Amino acid sequence: SEFLDYVGKLNNIKHSELVSLKKKWSERLLIDHAMEHKIGTFSKGMSQRLGLIISLIHNPMMIVLDEPLSGLDPYGRKEFKEIFKEFKEQGKTVFFSSHIVSDIEEICDQLVVLNHGEVVFEGEKTHLIDMHEDKNYIIEVNGSKLFEEYLLKNGVYSVPPDKKDHFLKLMIDSDSEIVSLQRSRPTLEEVVYKVRNL
């Protein structure tokens, strides 16, 4: 609590406003019970929570964080991500580093991919995924042994766009049940590891 008072003073936050902000953020991030404890007694997760409060308390337009979700329990990870999304919706910027690509995919619009300190991609997340998208359709079918050249595994086919309609017609004509049809789209994690290994 004393450290947050110090940070608040550095940012010229009025005392009454600071009291309200400390209460708001410490309760939201579940460290209100520890606000009078010494920081040295905090677990890694509690330290991460305190660090985020310090970053947010003066209502910045941009925050820069290094591995902000590291050491957090599932509740903490969820709450941090919600806060980042709210921050983004307010037109502000969250810039953070992470090795957990699924977190980046969930939160970020823009990204930079590094490999041994070299930038291998910089730009929109959707653009990177689109660049590596397989244009084929993944079609799952019950009761068919046709089109073995498109067969990925039992009952699942990868069909080129120009063959999709013909494939579906033959499947329907053969009384096969079409279980699902979707565009093949890689996860960001799959794309990032592909890009890093180019």
CSV table of C-alpha atoms in Angstrom, one decimal:
chain,number,residue,atom,x,y,z
A,1,SER,CA,0.0,0.0,0.0
A,2,GLU,CA,2.9,2.4,0.8
A,3,PHE,CA,4.5,1.6,-2.5
A,4,LEU,CA,1.3,2.3,-4.4
A,5,ASP,CA,1.1,5.6,-2.5
A,6,TYR,CA,4.6,6.4,-3.7
A,7,VAL,CA,3.8,5.5,-7.3
A,8,GLY,CA,0.6,7.6,-7.0
A,9,LYS,CA,2.5,10.6,-5.8
A,10,LEU,CA,5.0,10.2,-8.7
A,11,ASN,CA,2.1,10.4,-11.1
A,12,ASN,CA,0.4,13.3,-9.3
A,13,ILE,CA,-2.7,11.4,-8.4
A,14,LYS,CA,-4.9,13.1,-5.8
A,15,HIS,CA,-5.0,11.3,-2.5
A,16,SER,CA,-8.8,10.6,-2.6
A,17,GLU,CA,-8.5,9.3,-6.1
A,18,LEU,CA,-5.5,7.1,-5.2
A,19,VAL,CA,-7.4,5.6,-2.3
A,20,SER,CA,-10.3,4.7,-4.7
A,21,LEU,CA,-7.9,3.3,-7.3
A,22,LYS,CA,-6.0,1.1,-4.9
A,23,LYS,CA,-9.2,-0.3,-3.6
A,24,LYS,CA,-10.6,-0.9,-7.1
A,25,TRP,CA,-7.6,-2.7,-8.5
A,26,SER,CA,-6.5,-4.6,-5.4
A,27,GLU,CA,-10.0,-6.0,-5.0
A,28,ARG,CA,-10.3,-6.9,-8.7
A,29,LEU,CA,-6.9,-8.6,-8.7
A,30,LEU,CA,-7.5,-10.3,-5.3
A,31,ILE,CA,-4.6,-8.9,-3.4
A,32,ASP,CA,-6.6,-6.5,-1.1
A,33,HIS,CA,-5.9,-8.8,1.8
A,34,ALA,CA,-2.2,-8.3,1.4
A,35,MET,CA,-1.9,-4.6,0.8
A,36,GLU,CA,-0.3,-4.0,4.2
A,37,HIS,CA,2.2,-6.9,3.8
A,38,LYS,CA,5.8,-6.4,2.8
A,39,ILE,CA,6.3,-6.8,-1.0
A,40,GLY,CA,9.2,-9.3,-0.3
A,41,THR,CA,6.7,-11.7,1.2
A,42,PHE,CA,4.6,-11.8,-2.0
A,43,SER,CA,4.4,-14.9,-4.2
A,44,LYS,CA,5.3,-14.5,-7.9
A,45,GLY,CA,1.6,-14.3,-8.8
A,46,MET,CA,0.9,-11.6,-6.2
A,47,SER,CA,4.0,-9.7,-7.4
A,48,GLN,CA,2.6,-9.9,-10.9
A,49,ARG,CA,-0.7,-8.6,-9.7
A,50,LEU,CA,0.9,-5.7,-7.9
A,51,GLY,CA,3.0,-4.9,-11.0
A,52,LEU,CA,-0.1,-4.7,-13.1
A,53,ILE,CA,-1.7,-2.3,-10.5
A,54,ILE,CA,1.4,-0.1,-10.6
A,55,SER,CA,1.1,-0.1,-14.5
A,56,LEU,CA,-2.5,0.8,-14.5
A,57,ILE,CA,-3.0,3.1,-11.5
A,58,HIS,CA,-2.3,6.4,-13.4
A,59,ASN,CA,-4.5,5.4,-16.4
A,60,PRO,CA,-1.8,5.3,-19.1
A,61,MET,CA,-2.5,5.2,-22.8
A,62,MET,CA,0.1,2.4,-23.2
A,63,ILE,CA,1.6,-0.3,-21.0
A,64,VAL,CA,4.7,-2.4,-21.8
A,65,LEU,CA,4.9,-5.7,-20.0
A,66,ASP,CA,7.3,-8.6,-20.0
A,67,GLU,CA,5.7,-12.1,-19.6
A,68,PRO,CA,2.8,-10.6,-17.6
A,69,LEU,CA,0.9,-13.9,-17.3
A,70,SER,CA,3.8,-15.9,-16.0
A,71,GLY,CA,3.3,-17.3,-12.5
A,72,LEU,CA,-0.4,-16.6,-12.4
A,73,ASP,CA,-3.1,-19.1,-11.3
A,74,PRO,CA,-6.0,-19.7,-13.8
A,75,TYR,CA,-8.1,-16.9,-12.2
A,76,GLY,CA,-5.3,-14.4,-12.4
A,77,ARG,CA,-4.6,-15.3,-16.1
A,78,LYS,CA,-8.3,-14.8,-16.9
A,79,GLU,CA,-8.5,-11.5,-15.1
A,80,PHE,CA,-5.3,-10.1,-16.6
A,81,LYS,CA,-6.6,-11.0,-20.1
A,82,GLU,CA,-9.9,-9.4,-19.4
A,83,ILE,CA,-8.2,-6.2,-18.2
A,84,PHE,CA,-6.0,-6.2,-21.4
A,85,LYS,CA,-9.0,-6.5,-23.6
A,86,GLU,CA,-10.8,-3.7,-21.8
A,87,PHE,CA,-7.7,-1.6,-22.1
A,88,LYS,CA,-7.6,-2.3,-25.8
A,89,GLU,CA,-11.4,-1.5,-26.2
A,90,GLN,CA,-10.6,1.9,-24.7
A,91,GLY,CA,-8.3,2.6,-27.6
A,92,LYS,CA,-5.2,2.1,-25.5
A,93,THR,CA,-2.1,-0.1,-26.3
A,94,VAL,CA,-0.9,-3.2,-24.4
A,95,PHE,CA,2.6,-4.2,-25.6
A,96,PHE,CA,3.8,-7.5,-24.0
A,97,SER,CA,6.2,-10.3,-24.6
A,98,SER,CA,5.3,-13.9,-24.2
A,99,HIS,CA,6.3,-17.4,-25.2
A,100,ILE,CA,2.7,-18.6,-24.8
A,101,VAL,CA,1.4,-18.1,-28.3
A,102,SER,CA,-2.2,-19.0,-27.4
A,103,ASP,CA,-2.3,-15.9,-25.1
A,104,ILE,CA,-1.1,-13.7,-27.9
A,105,GLU,CA,-3.7,-15.2,-30.3
A,106,GLU,CA,-6.5,-14.5,-27.8
A,107,ILE,CA,-5.4,-10.9,-26.9
A,108,CYS,CA,-3.4,-9.3,-29.7
A,109,ASP,CA,-4.2,-7.7,-33.1
A,110,GLN,CA,-0.6,-6.9,-34.1
A,111,LEU,CA,2.5,-9.0,-33.4
A,112,VAL,CA,6.2,-9.3,-33.8
A,113,VAL,CA,7.8,-12.8,-34.1
A,114,LEU,CA,11.4,-13.1,-33.1
A,115,ASN,CA,13.8,-15.9,-33.8
A,116,HIS,CA,17.2,-15.7,-32.1
A,117,GLY,CA,16.7,-11.9,-31.8
A,118,GLU,CA,15.9,-11.4,-35.5
A,119,VAL,CA,12.4,-10.2,-36.6
A,120,VAL,CA,10.9,-12.8,-38.8
A,121,PHE,CA,7.4,-11.2,-39.0
A,122,GLU,CA,5.8,-7.9,-38.0
A,123,GLY,CA,2.2,-7.0,-38.7
A,124,GLU,CA,-1.4,-8.0,-38.2
A,125,LYS,CA,-2.0,-11.4,-36.6
A,126,THR,CA,-4.7,-12.2,-39.2
A,127,HIS,CA,-2.4,-11.4,-42.0
A,128,LEU,CA,0.2,-13.9,-40.7
A,129,ILE,CA,-2.4,-16.6,-40.4
A,130,ASP,CA,-3.9,-15.9,-43.8
A,131,MET,CA,-0.4,-16.1,-45.4
A,132,HIS,CA,-0.1,-19.7,-44.1
A,133,GLU,CA,-3.7,-20.8,-44.5
A,134,ASP,CA,-4.3,-24.0,-46.3
A,135,LYS,CA,-7.1,-23.1,-48.8
A,136,ASN,CA,-8.5,-26.7,-48.7
A,137,TYR,CA,-11.8,-27.7,-47.0
A,138,ILE,CA,-11.7,-30.3,-44.2
A,139,ILE,CA,-14.7,-32.5,-44.7
A,140,GLU,CA,-15.7,-35.3,-42.4
A,141,VAL,CA,-17.9,-38.0,-43.8
A,142,ASN,CA,-19.4,-41.2,-42.5
A,143,GLY,CA,-19.8,-44.2,-44.7
A,144,SER,CA,-17.6,-43.4,-47.7
A,145,LYS,CA,-14.5,-44.9,-49.2
A,146,LEU,CA,-14.3,-42.5,-52.2
A,147,PHE,CA,-11.6,-40.0,-53.0
A,148,GLU,CA,-8.7,-41.7,-51.3
A,149,GLU,CA,-6.3,-39.1,-52.8
A,150,TYR,CA,-7.9,-36.5,-50.4
A,151,LEU,CA,-8.1,-38.8,-47.4
A,152,LEU,CA,-6.3,-37.4,-44.3
A,153,LYS,CA,-7.5,-40.1,-41.9
A,154,ASN,CA,-10.5,-42.4,-41.6
A,155,GLY,CA,-13.5,-40.4,-42.8
A,156,VAL,CA,-11.7,-37.0,-42.9
A,157,TYR,CA,-10.8,-35.4,-46.2
A,158,SER,CA,-8.8,-32.4,-47.3
A,159,VAL,CA,-10.5,-31.2,-50.5
A,160,PRO,CA,-9.3,-28.4,-52.8
A,161,PRO,CA,-11.8,-25.5,-53.3
A,162,ASP,CA,-12.3,-26.3,-57.0
A,163,LYS,CA,-13.2,-29.9,-56.1
A,164,LYS,CA,-15.5,-29.2,-53.1
A,165,ASP,CA,-18.8,-29.1,-54.9
A,166,HIS,CA,-18.1,-32.2,-57.0
A,167,PHE,CA,-16.9,-34.0,-53.9
A,168,LEU,CA,-20.0,-33.1,-51.9
A,169,LYS,CA,-22.3,-34.1,-54.7
A,170,LEU,CA,-20.7,-37.6,-55.0
A,171,MET,CA,-20.9,-38.0,-51.3
A,172,ILE,CA,-24.6,-37.1,-51.2
A,173,ASP,CA,-25.3,-39.4,-54.2
A,174,SER,CA,-23.5,-42.3,-52.5
A,175,ASP,CA,-25.7,-41.8,-49.3
A,176,SER,CA,-22.7,-40.8,-47.2
A,177,GLU,CA,-23.4,-38.7,-44.2
A,178,ILE,CA,-21.5,-35.3,-44.2
A,179,VAL,CA,-20.7,-34.7,-40.6
A,180,SER,CA,-18.8,-31.4,-40.9
A,181,LEU,CA,-17.3,-29.0,-43.4
A,182,GLN,CA,-14.9,-26.3,-42.5
A,183,ARG,CA,-12.0,-24.3,-44.0
A,184,SER,CA,-8.6,-25.5,-42.9
A,185,ARG,CA,-7.1,-22.7,-40.8
A,186,PRO,CA,-4.0,-23.1,-38.7
A,187,THR,CA,-3.7,-21.8,-35.2
A,188,LEU,CA,-1.3,-18.9,-34.6
A,189,GLU,CA,0.9,-21.3,-32.7
A,190,GLU,CA,1.3,-23.6,-35.7
A,191,VAL,CA,2.1,-20.6,-38.0
A,192,VAL,CA,4.6,-19.1,-35.6
A,193,TYR,CA,6.6,-22.3,-35.3
A,194,LYS,CA,6.5,-22.7,-39.1
A,195,VAL,CA,7.7,-19.1,-39.6
A,196,ARG,CA,10.5,-19.5,-37.0
A,197,ASN,CA,11.8,-22.5,-38.8
A,198,LEU,CA,11.9,-21.0,-42.3
